[in-house]
């Protein structure tokens, strides 16, 4: 199934929903319409039984250049940054982080500003060799938003994150891989196919268990060890009570591959 609107393209193939930011002439810089469309599409994916994994990527040579600065300039009066963030980027990032299905950010080109935050927000981050990431905010004397101050120090440490934010220098795909900003780097020519193959591999995994794993990781990232241990014990009950678990154990006993795709 394929459908589209001007700013967001949507395609489902083999249980993988690919959402492509589609303002290529602006390197997919985000306006309100794009941010609302993306958030709504993600929410719809959560309850769509045809979708097991979601991929967010960009059309053209960019992933996302952050907030559309033309849009900001065109507003009358001073910008209410707090209100804007609360209505646009905050619900988007919260939706990605709480979605009960894996979200892959497939970074095909430059990811800058809030686009860098979006790139970092995925459960799995796959980069093209052409991808770059820039914490560009300080170039326009803003602070990092849309989650960069939360994601980046957890990946590279606070001092490294501060340096990246202060100088706004591009991080290449090779450096991004070394620093843990992404899990895989693929050739630009085969990027879309490689991302699809990775996503299909993920779609074949036990998705109830992965949703609970995501929930446990989210919790543990800001909890004590004691609280994380206890939370695991509660969520493990939910995993163990699910038919996926029964299938996994039966498949092991029968020496065959489990068929998680049917749940
Ligand atoms: C753009 C943009 C763009 C519009 C490239 N807007 N057109 C949240 C809440 C509220 C307000 C403020 O901010 C935020 C969070 C943020 O995201 S703040 C950060 C906003 N983003 C930026 O400051 C990035 C600005 N862009 C750049 O620094 C460069 O374009 C990068 C490094 C991304 C890419 O550089 P190049 O590969 O050399 O491409 P380019 O600069 O030639 O851009 C291509 C076109 O895209 C160009 O248009 P043109 O008509 O000249 O071909 C740019 O104007 C346009 N574009 N980013 N954010």
GROMACS .gro file of N, CA, C and O in nm, residues 171-256:
model
  344
  171UNK      N    1   2.945   1.577   1.200
  171UNK     CA    2   3.000   1.445   1.232
  171UNK      C    3   2.974   1.356   1.111
  171UNK      O    4   2.860   1.345   1.064
  172UNK      N    5   3.079   1.294   1.059
  172UNK     CA    6   3.065   1.207   0.941
  172UNK      C    7   3.005   1.072   0.983
  172UNK      O    8   3.000   1.039   1.103
  173UNK      N    9   2.966   0.994   0.883
  173UNK     CA   10   2.909   0.862   0.913
  173UNK      C   11   3.012   0.773   0.983
  173UNK      O   12   2.980   0.702   1.079
  174UNK      N   13   3.139   0.778   0.936
  174UNK     CA   14   3.242   0.694   0.998
  174UNK      C   15   3.261   0.733   1.145
  174UNK      O   16   3.266   0.645   1.233
  175UNK      N   17   3.265   0.864   1.172
  175UNK     CA   18   3.281   0.908   1.312
  175UNK      C   19   3.156   0.877   1.393
  175UNK      O   20   3.164   0.839   1.511
  176UNK      N   21   3.039   0.894   1.330
  176UNK     CA   22   2.913   0.864   1.399
  176UNK      C   23   2.907   0.719   1.445
  176UNK      O   24   2.861   0.688   1.555
  177UNK      N   25   2.956   0.629   1.359
  177UNK     CA   26   2.957   0.487   1.394
  177UNK      C   27   3.052   0.462   1.512
  177UNK      O   28   3.017   0.392   1.609
  178UNK      N   29   3.171   0.522   1.505
  178UNK     CA   30   3.269   0.507   1.615
  178UNK      C   31   3.216   0.562   1.747
  178UNK      O   32   3.244   0.509   1.854
  179UNK      N   33   3.141   0.671   1.738
  179UNK     CA   34   3.092   0.738   1.861
  179UNK      C   35   2.965   0.675   1.914
  179UNK      O   36   2.914   0.717   2.019
  180UNK      N   37   2.906   0.582   1.839
  180UNK     CA   38   2.782   0.519   1.885
  180UNK      C   39   2.657   0.600   1.854
  180UNK      O   40   2.552   0.580   1.916
  181UNK      N   41   2.667   0.690   1.754
  181UNK     CA   42   2.548   0.766   1.715
  181UNK      C   43   2.459   0.685   1.622
  181UNK      O   44   2.345   0.721   1.597
  182UNK      N   45   2.514   0.576   1.566
  182UNK     CA   46   2.434   0.489   1.480
  182UNK      C   47   2.484   0.345   1.498
  182UNK      O   48   2.594   0.322   1.548
  183UNK      N   49   2.399   0.253   1.454
  183UNK     CA   50   2.433   0.110   1.470
  183UNK      C   51   2.497   0.052   1.345
  183UNK      O   52   2.576  -0.043   1.352
  184UNK      N   53   2.458   0.103   1.226
  184UNK     CA   54   2.509   0.051   1.100
  184UNK      C   55   2.530   0.167   1.004
  184UNK      O   56   2.454   0.264   1.007
  185UNK      N   57   2.630   0.154   0.918
  185UNK     CA   58   2.645   0.247   0.805
  185UNK      C   59   2.644   0.164   0.678
  185UNK      O   60   2.715   0.064   0.667
  186UNK      N   61   2.559   0.205   0.582
  186UNK     CA   62   2.545   0.133   0.455
  186UNK      C   63   2.588   0.222   0.339
  186UNK      O   64   2.584   0.345   0.348
  187UNK      N   65   2.621   0.157   0.228
  187UNK     CA   66   2.654   0.230   0.106
  187UNK      C   67   2.533   0.313   0.061
  187UNK      O   68   2.418   0.270   0.076
  188UNK      N   69   2.561   0.432   0.007
  188UNK     CA   70   2.451   0.520  -0.036
  188UNK      C   71   2.368   0.454  -0.146
  188UNK      O   72   2.246   0.472  -0.151
  189UNK      N   73   2.434   0.380  -0.235
  189UNK     CA   74   2.363   0.321  -0.351
  189UNK      C   75   2.259   0.219  -0.306
  189UNK      O   76   2.153   0.208  -0.366
  190UNK      N   77   2.291   0.143  -0.202
  190UNK     CA   78   2.202   0.033  -0.162
  190UNK      C   79   2.125   0.066  -0.033
  190UNK      O   80   2.060  -0.022   0.024
  191UNK      N   81   2.132   0.193   0.009
  191UNK     CA   82   2.082   0.228   0.142
  191UNK      C   83   1.935   0.187   0.164
  191UNK      O   84   1.903   0.120   0.262
  192UNK      N   85   1.847   0.225   0.070
  192UNK     CA   86   1.704   0.197   0.090
  192UNK      C   87   1.680   0.046   0.101
  192UNK      O   88   1.603   0.001   0.187
  193UNK      N   89   1.747  -0.032   0.016
  193UNK     CA   90   1.729  -0.179   0.020
  193UNK      C   91   1.786  -0.237   0.149
  193UNK      O   92   1.728  -0.328   0.209
  194UNK      N   93   1.901  -0.186   0.192
  194UNK     CA   94   1.963  -0.236   0.315
  194UNK      C   95   1.875  -0.205   0.437
  194UNK      O   96   1.860  -0.288   0.528
  195UNK      N   97   1.817  -0.085   0.438
  195UNK     CA   98   1.728  -0.046   0.549
  195UNK      C   99   1.605  -0.136   0.548
  195UNK      O  100   1.562  -0.188   0.654
  196UNK      N  101   1.546  -0.159   0.429
  196UNK     CA  102   1.427  -0.244   0.419
  196UNK      C  103   1.460  -0.385   0.469
  196UNK      O  104   1.382  -0.445   0.546
  197UNK      N  105   1.575  -0.439   0.428
  197UNK     CA  106   1.612  -0.575   0.469
  197UNK      C  107   1.630  -0.582   0.621
  197UNK      O  108   1.585  -0.677   0.686
  198UNK      N  109   1.696  -0.480   0.678
  198UNK     CA  110   1.715  -0.476   0.824
  198UNK      C  111   1.580  -0.471   0.893
  198UNK      O  112   1.554  -0.546   0.990
  199UNK      N  113   1.490  -0.384   0.842
  199UNK     CA  114   1.358  -0.366   0.905
  199UNK      C  115   1.277  -0.496   0.896
  199UNK      O  116   1.206  -0.532   0.991
  200UNK      N  117   1.288  -0.566   0.785
  200UNK     CA  118   1.213  -0.693   0.771
  200UNK      C  119   1.267  -0.798   0.869
  200UNK      O  120   1.192  -0.879   0.923
  201UNK      N  121   1.399  -0.796   0.889
  201UNK     CA  122   1.459  -0.888   0.987
  201UNK      C  123   1.404  -0.858   1.127
  201UNK      O  124   1.371  -0.948   1.204
  202UNK      N  125   1.394  -0.728   1.158
  202UNK     CA  126   1.341  -0.687   1.288
  202UNK      C  127   1.193  -0.724   1.300
  202UNK      O  128   1.146  -0.767   1.406
  203UNK      N  129   1.119  -0.710   1.188
  203UNK     CA  130   0.974  -0.739   1.188
  203UNK      C  131   0.946  -0.886   1.217
  203UNK      O  132   0.837  -0.922   1.261
  204UNK      N  133   1.046  -0.972   1.192
  204UNK     CA  134   1.028  -1.116   1.216
  204UNK      C  135   1.055  -1.154   1.362
  204UNK      O  136   1.037  -1.269   1.402
  205UNK      N  137   1.101  -1.059   1.441
  205UNK     CA  138   1.132  -1.085   1.582
  205UNK      C  139   1.003  -1.077   1.667
  205UNK      O  140   0.900  -1.028   1.619
  206UNK      N  141   1.006  -1.123   1.793
  206UNK     CA  142   0.885  -1.121   1.877
  206UNK      C  143   0.852  -0.979   1.924
  206UNK      O  144   0.916  -0.927   2.015
  207UNK      N  145   0.751  -0.921   1.860
  207UNK     CA  146   0.730  -0.777   1.879
  207UNK      C  147   0.669  -0.739   2.014
  207UNK      O  148   0.691  -0.628   2.062
  208UNK      N  149   0.593  -0.829   2.075
  208UNK     CA  150   0.545  -0.797   2.210
  208UNK      C  151   0.664  -0.788   2.305
  208UNK      O  152   0.676  -0.693   2.384
  209UNK      N  153   0.755  -0.884   2.293
  209UNK     CA  154   0.874  -0.882   2.380
  209UNK      C  155   0.960  -0.758   2.351
  209UNK      O  156   1.015  -0.697   2.443
  210UNK      N  157   0.969  -0.720   2.223
  210UNK     CA  158   1.051  -0.603   2.191
  210UNK      C  159   0.986  -0.474   2.241
  210UNK      O  160   1.056  -0.381   2.284
  211UNK      N  161   0.852  -0.468   2.236
  211UNK     CA  162   0.784  -0.348   2.289
  211UNK      C  163   0.810  -0.336   2.439
  211UNK      O  164   0.835  -0.227   2.491
  212UNK      N  165   0.806  -0.450   2.508
  212UNK     CA  166   0.832  -0.448   2.653
  212UNK      C  167   0.980  -0.419   2.681
  212UNK      O  168   1.014  -0.353   2.780
  213UNK      N  169   1.067  -0.467   2.592
  213UNK     CA  170   1.211  -0.437   2.606
  213UNK      C  171   1.234  -0.287   2.594
  213UNK      O  172   1.310  -0.227   2.673
  214UNK      N  173   1.167  -0.226   2.495
  214UNK     CA  174   1.179  -0.080   2.476
  214UNK      C  175   1.130  -0.006   2.601
  214UNK      O  176   1.196   0.087   2.649
  215UNK      N  177   1.017  -0.053   2.654
  215UNK     CA  178   0.962   0.009   2.775
  215UNK      C  179   1.060  -0.005   2.892
  215UNK      O  180   1.082   0.090   2.967
  216UNK      N  181   1.122  -0.122   2.903
  216UNK     CA  182   1.217  -0.145   3.014
  216UNK      C  183   1.342  -0.057   2.997
  216UNK      O  184   1.393  -0.002   3.095
  217UNK      N  185   1.391  -0.045   2.874
  217UNK     CA  186   1.509   0.039   2.851
  217UNK      C  187   1.477   0.186   2.879
  217UNK      O  188   1.556   0.257   2.942
  218UNK      N  189   1.362   0.232   2.831
  218UNK     CA  190   1.322   0.371   2.858
  218UNK      C  191   1.320   0.398   3.008
  218UNK      O  192   1.369   0.500   3.055
  219UNK      N  193   1.264   0.304   3.082
  219UNK     CA  194   1.254   0.320   3.227
  219UNK      C  195   1.394   0.321   3.289
  219UNK      O  196   1.428   0.407   3.370
  220UNK      N  197   1.476   0.223   3.249
  220UNK     CA  198   1.607   0.206   3.311
  220UNK      C  199   1.700   0.324   3.286
  220UNK      O  200   1.788   0.353   3.368
  221UNK      N  201   1.681   0.393   3.172
  221UNK     CA  202   1.769   0.505   3.138
  221UNK      C  203   1.762   0.617   3.241
  221UNK      O  204   1.852   0.702   3.246
  222UNK      N  205   1.655   0.622   3.317
  222UNK     CA  206   1.650   0.727   3.420
  222UNK      C  207   1.604   0.671   3.554
  222UNK      O  208   1.528   0.734   3.626
  223UNK      N  209   1.650   0.548   3.585
  223UNK     CA  210   1.610   0.489   3.714
  223UNK      C  211   1.734   0.436   3.788
  223UNK      O  212   1.841   0.424   3.730
  224UNK      N  213   1.713   0.398   3.913
  224UNK     CA  214   1.819   0.329   3.987
  224UNK      C  215   1.823   0.182   3.943
  224UNK      O  216   1.728   0.133   3.880
  225UNK      N  217   1.930   0.111   3.977
  225UNK     CA  218   1.939  -0.032   3.947
  225UNK      C  219   1.826  -0.108   4.016
  225UNK      O  220   1.761  -0.194   3.956
  226UNK      N  221   1.801  -0.074   4.142
  226UNK     CA  222   1.694  -0.145   4.216
  226UNK      C  223   1.560  -0.130   4.146
  226UNK      O  224   1.485  -0.228   4.131
  227UNK      N  225   1.530  -0.008   4.103
  227UNK     CA  226   1.401   0.016   4.036
  227UNK      C  227   1.397  -0.057   3.902
  227UNK      O  228   1.292  -0.112   3.864
  228UNK      N  229   1.510  -0.060   3.831
  228UNK     CA  230   1.513  -0.128   3.701
  228UNK      C  231   1.494  -0.279   3.719
  228UNK      O  232   1.422  -0.343   3.641
  229UNK      N  233   1.558  -0.335   3.821
  229UNK     CA  234   1.543  -0.480   3.847
  229UNK      C  235   1.397  -0.513   3.875
  229UNK      O  236   1.343  -0.612   3.823
  230UNK      N  237   1.333  -0.429   3.955
  230UNK     CA  238   1.194  -0.455   3.989
  230UNK      C  239   1.104  -0.440   3.866
  230UNK      O  240   1.015  -0.523   3.841
  231UNK      N  241   1.130  -0.335   3.789
  231UNK     CA  242   1.049  -0.312   3.668
  231UNK      C  243   1.062  -0.431   3.571
  231UNK      O  244   0.964  -0.474   3.511
  232UNK      N  245   1.185  -0.485   3.557
  232UNK     CA  246   1.205  -0.603   3.471
  232UNK      C  247   1.116  -0.719   3.517
  232UNK      O  248   1.058  -0.790   3.435
  233UNK      N  249   1.107  -0.735   3.647
  233UNK     CA  250   1.030  -0.849   3.698
  233UNK      C  251   0.881  -0.835   3.666
  233UNK      O  252   0.812  -0.934   3.640
  234UNK      N  253   0.833  -0.711   3.665
  234UNK     CA  254   0.691  -0.687   3.631
  234UNK      C  255   0.668  -0.707   3.482
  234UNK      O  256   0.574  -0.777   3.440
  235UNK      N  257   0.756  -0.649   3.400
  235UNK     CA  258   0.738  -0.658   3.255
  235UNK      C  259   0.763  -0.801   3.206
  235UNK      O  260   0.702  -0.845   3.107
  236UNK      N  261   0.852  -0.873   3.274
  236UNK     CA  262   0.878  -1.012   3.233
  236UNK      C  263   0.753  -1.098   3.243
  236UNK      O  264   0.731  -1.188   3.161
  237UNK      N  265   0.669  -1.065   3.343
  237UNK     CA  266   0.542  -1.137   3.356
  237UNK      C  267   0.455  -1.117   3.232
  237UNK      O  268   0.394  -1.211   3.181
  238UNK      N  269   0.453  -0.990   3.184
  238UNK     CA  270   0.372  -0.960   3.065
  238UNK      C  271   0.427  -1.032   2.942
  238UNK      O  272   0.351  -1.081   2.858
  239UNK      N  273   0.560  -1.041   2.933
  239UNK     CA  274   0.621  -1.113   2.819
  239UNK      C  275   0.590  -1.262   2.831
  239UNK      O  276   0.551  -1.327   2.733
  240UNK      N  277   0.607  -1.315   2.952
  240UNK     CA  278   0.589  -1.459   2.972
  240UNK      C  279   0.446  -1.506   2.954
  240UNK      O  280   0.421  -1.622   2.918
  241UNK      N  281   0.351  -1.416   2.977
  241UNK     CA  282   0.209  -1.452   2.962
  241UNK      C  283   0.162  -1.444   2.816
  241UNK      O  284   0.048  -1.480   2.787
  242UNK      N  285   0.247  -1.395   2.728
  242UNK     CA  286   0.206  -1.373   2.588
  242UNK      C  287   0.230  -1.500   2.505
  242UNK      O  288   0.323  -1.577   2.532
  243UNK      N  289   0.143  -1.517   2.402
  243UNK     CA  290   0.154  -1.636   2.316
  243UNK      C  291   0.289  -1.645   2.243
  243UNK      O  292   0.336  -1.755   2.211
  244UNK      N  293   0.353  -1.531   2.223
  244UNK     CA  294   0.487  -1.531   2.161
  244UNK      C  295   0.584  -1.618   2.241
  244UNK      O  296   0.666  -1.690   2.184
  245UNK      N  297   0.577  -1.606   2.372
  245UNK     CA  298   0.670  -1.680   2.458
  245UNK      C  299   0.646  -1.830   2.443
  245UNK      O  300   0.740  -1.909   2.429
  246UNK      N  301   0.518  -1.868   2.443
  246UNK     CA  302   0.483  -2.009   2.426
  246UNK      C  303   0.538  -2.062   2.294
  246UNK      O  304   0.596  -2.171   2.288
  247UNK      N  305   0.522  -1.981   2.189
  247UNK     CA  306   0.572  -2.020   2.056
  247UNK      C  307   0.725  -2.036   2.059
  247UNK      O  308   0.779  -2.131   2.004
  248UNK      N  309   0.793  -1.944   2.126
  248UNK     CA  310   0.939  -1.951   2.133
  248UNK      C  311   0.986  -2.077   2.201
  248UNK      O  312   1.077  -2.146   2.154
  249UNK      N  313   0.922  -2.109   2.313
  249UNK     CA  314   0.962  -2.228   2.389
  249UNK      C  315   0.928  -2.355   2.311
  249UNK      O  316   1.010  -2.449   2.303
  250UNK      N  317   0.808  -2.359   2.248
  250UNK     CA  318   0.767  -2.478   2.171
  250UNK      C  319   0.862  -2.498   2.052
  250UNK      O  320   0.904  -2.610   2.024
  251UNK      N  321   0.896  -2.387   1.983
  251UNK     CA  322   0.986  -2.398   1.867
  251UNK      C  323   1.122  -2.452   1.910
  251UNK      O  324   1.182  -2.534   1.840
  252UNK      N  325   1.169  -2.408   2.027
  252UNK     CA  326   1.298  -2.458   2.078
  252UNK      C  327   1.290  -2.609   2.098
  252UNK      O  328   1.379  -2.684   2.056
  253UNK      N  329   1.181  -2.654   2.163
  253UNK     CA  330   1.165  -2.797   2.191
  253UNK      C  331   1.153  -2.877   2.062
  253UNK      O  332   1.203  -2.990   2.052
  254UNK      N  333   1.087  -2.820   1.962
  254UNK     CA  334   1.066  -2.890   1.835
  254UNK      C  335   1.181  -2.869   1.737
  254UNK      O  336   1.173  -2.912   1.622
  255UNK      N  337   1.286  -2.800   1.781
  255UNK     CA  338   1.405  -2.773   1.700
  255UNK      C  339   1.370  -2.710   1.564
  255UNK      O  340   1.414  -2.753   1.459
  256UNK      N  341   1.284  -2.608   1.568
  256UNK     CA  342   1.248  -2.533   1.447
  256UNK      C  343   1.256  -2.384   1.479
  256UNK      O  344   1.269  -2.344   1.595
   0.00000   0.00000   0.00000
